mmCIF file of C-alpha atoms in Angstrom:
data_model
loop_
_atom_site.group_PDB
_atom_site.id
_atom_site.type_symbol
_atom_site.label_atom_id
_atom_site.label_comp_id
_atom_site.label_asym_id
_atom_site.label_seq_id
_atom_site.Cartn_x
_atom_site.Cartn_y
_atom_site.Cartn_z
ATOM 1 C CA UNK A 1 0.000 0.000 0.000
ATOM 2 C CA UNK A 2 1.039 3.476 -0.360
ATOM 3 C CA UNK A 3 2.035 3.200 -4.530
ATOM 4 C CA UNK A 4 0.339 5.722 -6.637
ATOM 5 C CA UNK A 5 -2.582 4.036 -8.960
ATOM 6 C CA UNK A 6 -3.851 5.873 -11.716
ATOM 7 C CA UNK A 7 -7.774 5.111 -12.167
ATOM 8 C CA UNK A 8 -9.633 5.809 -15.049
ATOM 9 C CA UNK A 9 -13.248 7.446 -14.545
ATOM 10 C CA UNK A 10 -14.512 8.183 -17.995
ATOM 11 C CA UNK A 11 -16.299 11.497 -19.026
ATOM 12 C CA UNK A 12 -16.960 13.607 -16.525
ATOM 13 C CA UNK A 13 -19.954 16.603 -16.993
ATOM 14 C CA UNK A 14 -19.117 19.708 -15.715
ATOM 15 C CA UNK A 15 -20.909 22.758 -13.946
ATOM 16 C CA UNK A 16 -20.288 24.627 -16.748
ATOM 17 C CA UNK A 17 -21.993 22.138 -19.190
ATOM 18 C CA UNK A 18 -18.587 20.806 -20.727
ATOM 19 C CA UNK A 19 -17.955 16.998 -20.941
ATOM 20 C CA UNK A 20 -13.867 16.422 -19.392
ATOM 21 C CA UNK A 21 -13.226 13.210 -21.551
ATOM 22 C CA UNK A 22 -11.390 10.791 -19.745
ATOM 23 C CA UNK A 23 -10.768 11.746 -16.947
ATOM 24 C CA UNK A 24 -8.150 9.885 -15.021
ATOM 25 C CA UNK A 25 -7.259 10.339 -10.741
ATOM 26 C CA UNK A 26 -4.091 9.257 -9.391
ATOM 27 C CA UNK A 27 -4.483 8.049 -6.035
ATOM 28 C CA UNK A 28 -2.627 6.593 -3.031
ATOM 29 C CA UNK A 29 -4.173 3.997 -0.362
ATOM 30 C CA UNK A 30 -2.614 3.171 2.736
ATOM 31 C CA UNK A 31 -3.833 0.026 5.281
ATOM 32 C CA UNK A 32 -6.849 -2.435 4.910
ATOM 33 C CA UNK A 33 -10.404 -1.635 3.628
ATOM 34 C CA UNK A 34 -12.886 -3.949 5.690
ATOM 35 C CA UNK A 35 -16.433 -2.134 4.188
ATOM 36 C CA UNK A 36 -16.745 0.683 6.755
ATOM 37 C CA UNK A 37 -13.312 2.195 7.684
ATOM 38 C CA UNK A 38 -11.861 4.307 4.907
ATOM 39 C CA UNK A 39 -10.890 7.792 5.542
ATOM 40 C CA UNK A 40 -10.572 10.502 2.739
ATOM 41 C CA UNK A 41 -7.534 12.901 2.952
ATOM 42 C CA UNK A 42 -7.712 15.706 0.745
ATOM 43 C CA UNK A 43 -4.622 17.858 0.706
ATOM 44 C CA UNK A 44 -4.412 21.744 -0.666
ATOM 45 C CA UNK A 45 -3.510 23.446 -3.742
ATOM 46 C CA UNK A 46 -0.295 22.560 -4.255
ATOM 47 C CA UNK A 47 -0.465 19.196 -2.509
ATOM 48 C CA UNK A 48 -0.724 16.065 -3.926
ATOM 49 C CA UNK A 49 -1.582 12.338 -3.181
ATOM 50 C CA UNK A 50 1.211 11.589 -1.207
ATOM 51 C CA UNK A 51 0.460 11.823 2.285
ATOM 52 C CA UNK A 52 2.742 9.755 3.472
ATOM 53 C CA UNK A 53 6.376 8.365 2.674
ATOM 54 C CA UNK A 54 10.001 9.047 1.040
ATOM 55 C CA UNK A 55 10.597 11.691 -2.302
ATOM 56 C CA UNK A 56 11.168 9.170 -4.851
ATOM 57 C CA UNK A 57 10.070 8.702 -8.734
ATOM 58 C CA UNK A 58 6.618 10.675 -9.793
ATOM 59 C CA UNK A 59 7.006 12.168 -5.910
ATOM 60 C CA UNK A 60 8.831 14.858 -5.926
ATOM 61 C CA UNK A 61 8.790 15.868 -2.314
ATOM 62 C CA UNK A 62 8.097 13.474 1.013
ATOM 63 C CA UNK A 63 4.478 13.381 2.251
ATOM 64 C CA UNK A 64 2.994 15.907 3.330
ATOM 65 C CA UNK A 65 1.651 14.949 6.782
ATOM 66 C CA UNK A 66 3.293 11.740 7.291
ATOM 67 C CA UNK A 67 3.178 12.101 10.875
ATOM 68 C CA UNK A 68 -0.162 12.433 11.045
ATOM 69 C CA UNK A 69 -0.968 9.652 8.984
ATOM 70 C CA UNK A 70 0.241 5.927 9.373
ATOM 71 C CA UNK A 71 0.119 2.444 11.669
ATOM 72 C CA UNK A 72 -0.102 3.765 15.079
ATOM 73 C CA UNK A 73 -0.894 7.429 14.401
ATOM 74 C CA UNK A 74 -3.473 9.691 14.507
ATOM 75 C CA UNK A 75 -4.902 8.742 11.048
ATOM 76 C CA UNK A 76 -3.916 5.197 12.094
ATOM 77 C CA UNK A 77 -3.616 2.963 8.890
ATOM 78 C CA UNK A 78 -3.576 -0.130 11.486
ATOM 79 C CA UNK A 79 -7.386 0.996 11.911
ATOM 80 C CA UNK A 80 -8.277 2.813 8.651
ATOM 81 C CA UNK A 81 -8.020 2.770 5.068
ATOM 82 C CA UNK A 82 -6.640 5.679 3.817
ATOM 83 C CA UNK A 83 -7.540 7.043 0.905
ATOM 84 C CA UNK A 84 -5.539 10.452 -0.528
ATOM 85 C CA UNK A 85 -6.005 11.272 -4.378
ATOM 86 C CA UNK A 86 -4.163 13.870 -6.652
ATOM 87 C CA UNK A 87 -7.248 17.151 -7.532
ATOM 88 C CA UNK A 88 -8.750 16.902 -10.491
ATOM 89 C CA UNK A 89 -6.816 20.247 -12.449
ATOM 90 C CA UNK A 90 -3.757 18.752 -10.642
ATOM 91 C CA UNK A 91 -0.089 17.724 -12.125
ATOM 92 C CA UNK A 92 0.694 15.438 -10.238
ATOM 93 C CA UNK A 93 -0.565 12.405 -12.261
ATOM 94 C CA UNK A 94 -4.462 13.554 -12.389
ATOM 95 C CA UNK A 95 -6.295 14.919 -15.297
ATOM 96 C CA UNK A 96 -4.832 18.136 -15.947
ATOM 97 C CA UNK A 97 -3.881 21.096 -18.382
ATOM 98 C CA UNK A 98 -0.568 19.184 -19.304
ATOM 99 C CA UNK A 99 -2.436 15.888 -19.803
ATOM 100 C CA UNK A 100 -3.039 15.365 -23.773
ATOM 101 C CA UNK A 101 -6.364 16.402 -25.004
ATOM 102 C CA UNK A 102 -8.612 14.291 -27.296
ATOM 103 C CA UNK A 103 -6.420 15.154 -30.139
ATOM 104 C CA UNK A 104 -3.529 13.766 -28.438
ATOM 105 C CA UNK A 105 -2.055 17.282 -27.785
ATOM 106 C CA UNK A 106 -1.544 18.879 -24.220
ATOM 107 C CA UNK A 107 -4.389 20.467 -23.162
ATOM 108 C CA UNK A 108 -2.656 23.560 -22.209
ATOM 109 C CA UNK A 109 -4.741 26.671 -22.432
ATOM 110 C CA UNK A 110 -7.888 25.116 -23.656
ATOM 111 C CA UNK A 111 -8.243 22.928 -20.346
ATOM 112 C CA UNK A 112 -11.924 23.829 -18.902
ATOM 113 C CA UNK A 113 -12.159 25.768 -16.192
ATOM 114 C CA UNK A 114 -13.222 23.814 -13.019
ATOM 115 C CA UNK A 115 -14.970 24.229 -9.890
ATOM 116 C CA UNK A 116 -14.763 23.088 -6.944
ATOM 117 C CA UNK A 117 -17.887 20.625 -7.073
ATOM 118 C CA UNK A 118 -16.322 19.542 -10.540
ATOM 119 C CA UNK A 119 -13.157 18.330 -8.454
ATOM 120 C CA UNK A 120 -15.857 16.781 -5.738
ATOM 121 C CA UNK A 121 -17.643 14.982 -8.705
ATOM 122 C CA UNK A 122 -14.343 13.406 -9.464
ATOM 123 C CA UNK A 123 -13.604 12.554 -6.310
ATOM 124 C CA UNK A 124 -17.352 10.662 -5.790
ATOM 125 C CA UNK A 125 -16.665 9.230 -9.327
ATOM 126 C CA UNK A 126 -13.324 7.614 -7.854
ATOM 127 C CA UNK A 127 -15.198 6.388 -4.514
ATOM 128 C CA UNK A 128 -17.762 4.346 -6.886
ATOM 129 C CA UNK A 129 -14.595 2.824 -8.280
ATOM 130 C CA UNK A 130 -12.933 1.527 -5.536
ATOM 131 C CA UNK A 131 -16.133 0.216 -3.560
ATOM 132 C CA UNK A 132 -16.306 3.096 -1.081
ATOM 133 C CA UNK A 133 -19.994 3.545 -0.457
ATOM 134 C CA UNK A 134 -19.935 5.851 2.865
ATOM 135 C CA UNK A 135 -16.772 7.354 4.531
ATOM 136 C CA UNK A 136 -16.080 6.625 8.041
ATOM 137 C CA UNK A 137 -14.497 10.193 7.961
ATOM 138 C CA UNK A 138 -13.560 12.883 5.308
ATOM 139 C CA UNK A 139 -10.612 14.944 6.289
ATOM 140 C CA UNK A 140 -9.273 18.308 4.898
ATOM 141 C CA UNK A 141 -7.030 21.511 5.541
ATOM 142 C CA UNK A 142 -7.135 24.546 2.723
ATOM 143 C CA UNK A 143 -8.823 24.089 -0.230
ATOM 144 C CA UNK A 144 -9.194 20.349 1.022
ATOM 145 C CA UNK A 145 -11.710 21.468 3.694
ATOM 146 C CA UNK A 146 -13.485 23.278 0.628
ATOM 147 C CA UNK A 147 -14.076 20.048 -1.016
ATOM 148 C CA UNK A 148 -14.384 18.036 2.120
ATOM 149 C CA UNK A 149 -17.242 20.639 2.941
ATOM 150 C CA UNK A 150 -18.777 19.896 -0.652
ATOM 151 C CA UNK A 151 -18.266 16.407 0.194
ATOM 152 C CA UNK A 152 -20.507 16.178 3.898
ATOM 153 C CA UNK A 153 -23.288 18.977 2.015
ATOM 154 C CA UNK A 154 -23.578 17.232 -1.326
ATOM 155 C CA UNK A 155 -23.246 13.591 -0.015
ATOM 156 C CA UNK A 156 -24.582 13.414 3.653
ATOM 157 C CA UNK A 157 -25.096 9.920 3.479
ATOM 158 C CA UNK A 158 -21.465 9.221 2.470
ATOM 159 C CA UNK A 159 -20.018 11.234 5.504
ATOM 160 C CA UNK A 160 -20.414 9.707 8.683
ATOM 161 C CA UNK A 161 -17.242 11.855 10.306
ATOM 162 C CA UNK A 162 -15.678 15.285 8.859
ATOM 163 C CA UNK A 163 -12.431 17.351 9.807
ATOM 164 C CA UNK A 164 -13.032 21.041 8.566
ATOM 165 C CA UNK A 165 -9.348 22.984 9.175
ATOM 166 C CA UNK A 166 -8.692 26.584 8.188
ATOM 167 C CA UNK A 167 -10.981 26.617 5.714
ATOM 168 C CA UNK A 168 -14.633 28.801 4.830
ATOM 169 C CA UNK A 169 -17.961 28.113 3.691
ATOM 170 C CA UNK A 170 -17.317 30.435 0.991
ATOM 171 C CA UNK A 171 -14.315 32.278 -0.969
ATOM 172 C CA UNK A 172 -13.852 35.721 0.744
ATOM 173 C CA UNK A 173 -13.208 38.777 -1.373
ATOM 174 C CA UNK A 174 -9.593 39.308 -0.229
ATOM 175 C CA UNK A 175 -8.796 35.652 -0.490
ATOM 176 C CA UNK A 176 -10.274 36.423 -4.711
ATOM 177 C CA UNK A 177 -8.158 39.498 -4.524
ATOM 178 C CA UNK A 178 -4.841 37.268 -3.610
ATOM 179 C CA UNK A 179 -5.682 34.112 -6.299
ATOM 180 C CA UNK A 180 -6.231 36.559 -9.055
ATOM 181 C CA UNK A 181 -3.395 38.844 -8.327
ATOM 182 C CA UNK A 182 -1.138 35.275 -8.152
ATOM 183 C CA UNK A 183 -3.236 34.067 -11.334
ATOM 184 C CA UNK A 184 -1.858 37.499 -13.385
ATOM 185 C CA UNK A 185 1.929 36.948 -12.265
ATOM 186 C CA UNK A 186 1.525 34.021 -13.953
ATOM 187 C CA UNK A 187 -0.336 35.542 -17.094
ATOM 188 C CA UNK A 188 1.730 38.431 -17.824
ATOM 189 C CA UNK A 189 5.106 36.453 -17.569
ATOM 190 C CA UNK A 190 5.630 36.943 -21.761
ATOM 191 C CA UNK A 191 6.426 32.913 -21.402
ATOM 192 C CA UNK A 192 2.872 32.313 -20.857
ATOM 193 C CA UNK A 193 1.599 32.125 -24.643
ATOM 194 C CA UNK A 194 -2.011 31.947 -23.550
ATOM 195 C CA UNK A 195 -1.172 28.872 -21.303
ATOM 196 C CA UNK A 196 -0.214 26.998 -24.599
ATOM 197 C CA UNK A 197 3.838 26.823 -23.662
ATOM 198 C CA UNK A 198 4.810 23.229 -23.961
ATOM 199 C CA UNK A 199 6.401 23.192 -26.768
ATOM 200 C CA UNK A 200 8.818 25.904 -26.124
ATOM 201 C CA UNK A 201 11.834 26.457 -24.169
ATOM 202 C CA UNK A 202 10.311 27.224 -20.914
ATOM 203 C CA UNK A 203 7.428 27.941 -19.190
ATOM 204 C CA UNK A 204 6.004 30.935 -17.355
ATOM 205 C CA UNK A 205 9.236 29.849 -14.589
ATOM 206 C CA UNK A 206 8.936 33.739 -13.372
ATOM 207 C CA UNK A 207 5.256 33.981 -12.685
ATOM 208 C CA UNK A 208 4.715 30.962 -11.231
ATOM 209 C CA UNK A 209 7.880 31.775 -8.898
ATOM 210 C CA UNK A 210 6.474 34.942 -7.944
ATOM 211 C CA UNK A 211 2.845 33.928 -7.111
ATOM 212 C CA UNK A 212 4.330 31.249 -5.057
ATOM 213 C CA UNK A 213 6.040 34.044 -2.912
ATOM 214 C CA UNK A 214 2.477 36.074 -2.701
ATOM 215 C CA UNK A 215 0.873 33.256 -1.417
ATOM 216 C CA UNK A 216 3.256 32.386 0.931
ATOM 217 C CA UNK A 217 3.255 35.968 2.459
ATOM 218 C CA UNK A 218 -0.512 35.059 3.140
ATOM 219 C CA UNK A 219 -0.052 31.551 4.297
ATOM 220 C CA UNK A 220 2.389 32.472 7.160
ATOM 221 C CA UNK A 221 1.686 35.204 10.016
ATOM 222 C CA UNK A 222 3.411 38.553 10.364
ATOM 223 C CA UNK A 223 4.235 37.837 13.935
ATOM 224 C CA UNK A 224 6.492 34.948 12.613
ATOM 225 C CA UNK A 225 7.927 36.609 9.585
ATOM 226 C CA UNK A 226 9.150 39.579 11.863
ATOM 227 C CA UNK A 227 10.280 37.527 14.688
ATOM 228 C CA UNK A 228 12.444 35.061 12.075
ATOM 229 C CA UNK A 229 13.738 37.696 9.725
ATOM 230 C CA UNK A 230 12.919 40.822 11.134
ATOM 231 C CA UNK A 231 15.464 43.792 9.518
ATOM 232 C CA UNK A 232 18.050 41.136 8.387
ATOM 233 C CA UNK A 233 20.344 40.877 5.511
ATOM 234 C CA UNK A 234 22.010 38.200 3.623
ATOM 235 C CA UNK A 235 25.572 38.295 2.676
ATOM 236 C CA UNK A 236 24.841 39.229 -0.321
ATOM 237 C CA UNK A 237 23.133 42.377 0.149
ATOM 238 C CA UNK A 238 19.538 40.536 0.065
ATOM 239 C CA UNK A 239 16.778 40.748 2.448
ATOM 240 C CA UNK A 240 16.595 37.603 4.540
ATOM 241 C CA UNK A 241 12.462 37.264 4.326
ATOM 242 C CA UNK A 242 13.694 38.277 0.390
ATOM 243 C CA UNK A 243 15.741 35.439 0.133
ATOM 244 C CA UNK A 244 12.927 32.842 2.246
ATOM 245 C CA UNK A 245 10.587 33.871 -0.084
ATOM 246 C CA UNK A 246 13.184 33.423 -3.297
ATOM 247 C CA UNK A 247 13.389 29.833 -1.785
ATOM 248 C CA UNK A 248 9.699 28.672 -1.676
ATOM 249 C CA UNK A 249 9.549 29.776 -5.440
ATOM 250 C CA UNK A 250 12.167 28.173 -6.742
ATOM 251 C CA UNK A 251 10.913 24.880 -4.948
ATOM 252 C CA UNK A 252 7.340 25.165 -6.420
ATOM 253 C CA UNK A 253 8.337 25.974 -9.814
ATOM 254 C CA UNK A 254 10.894 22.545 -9.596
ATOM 255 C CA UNK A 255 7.585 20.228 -9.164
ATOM 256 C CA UNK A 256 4.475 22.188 -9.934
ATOM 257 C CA UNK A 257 2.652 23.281 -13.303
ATOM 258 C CA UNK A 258 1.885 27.129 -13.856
ATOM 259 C CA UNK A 259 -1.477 25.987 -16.002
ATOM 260 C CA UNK A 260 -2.812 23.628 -12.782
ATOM 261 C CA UNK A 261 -1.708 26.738 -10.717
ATOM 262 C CA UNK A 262 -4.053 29.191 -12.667
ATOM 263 C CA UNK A 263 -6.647 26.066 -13.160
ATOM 264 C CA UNK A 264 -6.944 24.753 -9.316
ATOM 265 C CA UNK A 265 -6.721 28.569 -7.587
ATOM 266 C CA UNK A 266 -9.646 29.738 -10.190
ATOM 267 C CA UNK A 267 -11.287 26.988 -8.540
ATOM 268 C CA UNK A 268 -11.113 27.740 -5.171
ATOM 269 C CA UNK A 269 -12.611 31.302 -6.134
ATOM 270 C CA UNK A 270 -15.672 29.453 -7.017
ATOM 271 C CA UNK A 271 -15.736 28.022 -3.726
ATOM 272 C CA UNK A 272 -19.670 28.870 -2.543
ATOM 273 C CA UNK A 273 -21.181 25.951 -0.403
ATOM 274 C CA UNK A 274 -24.263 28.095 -0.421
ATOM 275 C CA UNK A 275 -24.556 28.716 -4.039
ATOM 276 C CA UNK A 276 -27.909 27.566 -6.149
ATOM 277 C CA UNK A 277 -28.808 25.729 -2.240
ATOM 278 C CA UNK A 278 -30.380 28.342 -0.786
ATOM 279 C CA UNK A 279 -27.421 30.021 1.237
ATOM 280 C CA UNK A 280 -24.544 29.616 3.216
ATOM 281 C CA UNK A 281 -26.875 28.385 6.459
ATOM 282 C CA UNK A 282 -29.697 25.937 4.470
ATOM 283 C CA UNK A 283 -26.541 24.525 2.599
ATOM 284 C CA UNK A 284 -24.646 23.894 5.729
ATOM 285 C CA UNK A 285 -27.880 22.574 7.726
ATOM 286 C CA UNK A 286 -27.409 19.167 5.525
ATOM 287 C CA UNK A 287 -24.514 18.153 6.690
ATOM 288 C CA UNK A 288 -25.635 15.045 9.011
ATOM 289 C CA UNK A 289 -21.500 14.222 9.560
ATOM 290 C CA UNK A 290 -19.879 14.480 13.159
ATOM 291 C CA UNK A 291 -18.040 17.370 12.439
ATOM 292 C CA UNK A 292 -14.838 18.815 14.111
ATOM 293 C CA UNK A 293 -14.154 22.127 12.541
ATOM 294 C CA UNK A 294 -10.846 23.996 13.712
ATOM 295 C CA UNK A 295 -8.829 27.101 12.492
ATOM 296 C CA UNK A 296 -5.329 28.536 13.468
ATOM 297 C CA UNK A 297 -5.327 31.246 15.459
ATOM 298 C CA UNK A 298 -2.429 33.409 13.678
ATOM 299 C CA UNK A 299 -4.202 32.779 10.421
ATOM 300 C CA UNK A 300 -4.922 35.861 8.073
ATOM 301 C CA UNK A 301 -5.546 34.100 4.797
ATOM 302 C CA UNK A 302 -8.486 31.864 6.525
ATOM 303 C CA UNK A 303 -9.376 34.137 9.357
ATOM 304 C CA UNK A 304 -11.042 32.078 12.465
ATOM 305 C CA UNK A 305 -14.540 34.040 12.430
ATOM 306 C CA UNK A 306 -14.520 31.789 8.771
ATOM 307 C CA UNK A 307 -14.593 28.814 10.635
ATOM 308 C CA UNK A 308 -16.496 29.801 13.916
ATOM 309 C CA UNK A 309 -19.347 30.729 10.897
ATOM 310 C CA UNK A 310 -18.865 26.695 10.119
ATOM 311 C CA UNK A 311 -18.921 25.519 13.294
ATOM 312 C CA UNK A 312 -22.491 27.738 14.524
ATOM 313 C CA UNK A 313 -23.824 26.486 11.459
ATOM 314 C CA UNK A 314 -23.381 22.933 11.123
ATOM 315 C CA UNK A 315 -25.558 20.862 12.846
ATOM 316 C CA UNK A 316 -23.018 17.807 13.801
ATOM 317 C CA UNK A 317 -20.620 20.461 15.133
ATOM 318 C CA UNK A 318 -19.222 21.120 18.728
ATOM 319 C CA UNK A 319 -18.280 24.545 18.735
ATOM 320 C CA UNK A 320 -14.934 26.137 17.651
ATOM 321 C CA UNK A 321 -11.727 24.001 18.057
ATOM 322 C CA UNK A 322 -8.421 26.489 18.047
ATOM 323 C CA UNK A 323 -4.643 25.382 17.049
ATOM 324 C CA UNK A 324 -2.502 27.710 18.354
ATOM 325 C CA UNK A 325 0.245 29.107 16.491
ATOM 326 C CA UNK A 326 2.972 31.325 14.923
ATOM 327 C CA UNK A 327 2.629 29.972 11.580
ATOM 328 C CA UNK A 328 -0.553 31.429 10.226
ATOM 329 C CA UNK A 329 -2.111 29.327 7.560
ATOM 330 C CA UNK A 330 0.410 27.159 7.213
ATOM 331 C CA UNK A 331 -0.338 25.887 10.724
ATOM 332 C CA UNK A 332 -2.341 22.914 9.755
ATOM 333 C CA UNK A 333 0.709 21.494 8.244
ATOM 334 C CA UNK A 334 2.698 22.137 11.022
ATOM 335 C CA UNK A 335 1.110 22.087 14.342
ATOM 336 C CA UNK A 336 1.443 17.977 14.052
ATOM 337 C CA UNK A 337 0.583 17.698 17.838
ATOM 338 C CA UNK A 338 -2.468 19.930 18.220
ATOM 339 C CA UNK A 339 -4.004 18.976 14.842
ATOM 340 C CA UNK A 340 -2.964 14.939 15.437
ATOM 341 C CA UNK A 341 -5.380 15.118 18.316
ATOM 342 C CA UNK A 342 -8.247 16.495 16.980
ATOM 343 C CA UNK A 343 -8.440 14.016 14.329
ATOM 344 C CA UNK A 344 -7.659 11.365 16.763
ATOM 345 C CA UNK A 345 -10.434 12.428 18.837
ATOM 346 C CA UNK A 346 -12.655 12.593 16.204
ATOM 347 C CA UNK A 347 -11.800 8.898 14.789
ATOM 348 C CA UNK A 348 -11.874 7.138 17.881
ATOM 349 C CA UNK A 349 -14.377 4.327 18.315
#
C-alpha cells in the first residue's frame, strides 16, 4: 500500500456544461479496507496524493503529513483505510492542463475551467470505483476542507465523520483578490503564450515563482515573519524574508505546473457551499456528519470568524476548536501535535 494508482473514470460533466473526456485520478491507499473504515484525505492546492512516505520517482517531495498519517498514528492505517487522491486540475498524475487532449495534444490553455464541485464529482466518481460507499471520515485543511465541505453537504449519506481545518464556507473577497493577483503573475510572464507553452523552451518559470512568494506571504503570520527575519540581511546584500521567499519559489516551480496553478486557484474562487442551495446556512444545515471544525489562530488568509461561521452552522458540530500558532495558515501542516489530536479524537471508536 502506499504506490500511486492511476484510475480511469470516464467522461466527466461539468458545472459549466462541458464533458472532461477521460478523466483519469491518481491516487494513493494506505492500510486495509474492511467495508466501513476508509478515511478521505484531501490535501491543498499545491499538494498532492502523497500523504505519506520518502521523495522518490513521480514524488517529488516526502508526504505531506506523514506524521499524522500511518500504523499507530493519529490517522492510524492499522485501523483505517486511507484514501488520498491527486485534484482533479492537478499535475501530479491527475487529469490536468498538461495531460493530452482528445487530439492527443496537451491540453494547455484550452483545459476547462473547473470548480470546486467539478473536483468533488471526481472525487465521488473515484469512490464508486474503488467500492467506497460511505466514509467513516472525510478529512481536509485549505482548499481540502473546501471540497471536504462539498463532500458532507452534497453527499450526507457518504459522511459519517468530517475534519473542517482553516478553511470557509465560501471564498472571501480578499482571499479572490490574492488568487487573481497570483493568477496574473503568472499571465503576464511573456512565457505564458495563452497557457499553450509546452512546446517551447520554458514555461512561465517567473510567474509561477512569484505567485508562489504572494501566497506564501498570506499563508504564514506577520508575527512569525518579523520575529524570524525581522530587519536582516544576507551576505549578499539581500533581504533575509527576500531570500525565504526566493526559496519557496524556486521549490514550487521545480515540481508544480503554472497551467494547474491558474486552473486549481480559479477553482477555489468558485468556492460557494451556499450557491444555487439556498445560502450559506440551508446549505450547511445538511450536513448530518460528526463534524470537528478547527482554524489557526495566527491565520490571516483563513481568518477564524470563517470557521467559527462553520462551526455555529453545522448541525453535527461542537463549537470552535483552536490550534494555536505562529505559523498562520500554514499551521495545519505544522502544528502535528495539536491537529494529530483532533483528528484522533474525532476517529476514535
Amino acid at each position: 500500500m502506499g504506490g500511486r494508482t492511476f484510475t480511469d473514470l470516464g467522461d466527466l460533466t461539468l458545472d459549466s456544461g462541458r464533458v472532461l473526456a477521460d478523466v483519469r485520478l491518481a491516487h494513493e491507499t494506505w492500510g486495509t479496507f474492511d467495508g466501513g473504515n476508509a478515511v478521505l484525505v484531501l490535501h491543498a492546492l499545491t499538494g498532492d496524493s502523497h500523504v505519506v512516505g520518502d521523495a522518490g520517482p513521480g514524488h517529488p517531495t516526502p508526504g505531506w503529513w506523514g506524521t499524522l498519517v500511518g500504523p499507530g498514528r493519529p490517522i492510524d492505517t492499522d485501523r483505517f483505510f486511507v484514501v488520498a487522491a491527486n485534484i482533479l486540475g492537478g499535475c501530479q498524475g491527475s487529469t490536468g492542463p498538461a495531460s493530452l487532449d482528445p487530439d492527443g495534444m496537451p491540453w494547455g490553455g484550452s483545459f476547462p475551467s473547473l470548480t470546486v464541485r467539478d473536483q468533488v464529482r471526481a472525487e465521488v466518481a473515484l469512490a464508486d470505483r474503488l467500492g467506497i460507499d460511505r466514509w467513516h471520515s472525510v478529512i481536509g485543511g485549505s482548499a481540502g476542507g473546501m471540497r471536504a465541505l462539498e463532500w458532507a453537504v452534497e453527499h450526507p449519506a457518504r459522511v459519517e465523520r468530517l475534519f473542517l481545518l482553516a478553511t470557509s464556507a465560501a471564498a472571501s473577497a480578499e482571499q479572490i483578490a490574492l488568487s487573481r493577483t497570483q493568477v496574473a503573475a503568472i499571465e503576464n510572464d511573456p512565457a505564458w503564450f495563452d497557457g499553450d507553452y509546452y512546446d517551447g523552451p520554458v514555461g512561465p518559470l517567473a510567474g509561477l515563482d512569484l505567485s508562489r512568494r504572494i501566497a506564501h506571504i498570506a499563508y504564514r503570520s506577520e508575527a512569525e515573519l518579523q520575529d524570524r527575519f525581522g530587519r536582516q540581511v544576507e551576505d549578499d546584500g539581500t533581504w533575509s524574508v527576500d531570500s525565504y521567499l526566493q526559496h519557496h519559489g524556486a521549490k514550487l516551480v521545480g515540481r508544480f505546473d503554472a497551467n494547474s496553478y491558474v486552473v486549481l486557484t480559479s477553482a477555489m474562487d468558485t468556492h460557494d457551499i451556499g450557491r444555487d442551495r439556498g445560502g450559506v446556512r440551508a446549505a450547511l444545515s445538511r450536513i448530518t456528519a460528526r463534524t470537528v471544525v478547527a482554524g489557526i489562530d495566527s491565520d490571516r488568509l483563513y481568518p477564524l470568524h470563517q470557521q467559527q461561521l462553520l462551526a455555529d452552522l453545522i448541525p453535527g458540530a461542537d463549537g470552535l476548536d483552536v490550534v494555536t500558532s505562529a505559523h498562520g495558515h500554514d499551521g495545519f501542516l505544522v502544528e502535528f501535535d495539536q491537529v494529530g489530536e483532533l483528528a484522533r479524537a474525532l476517529l476514535a471508536r
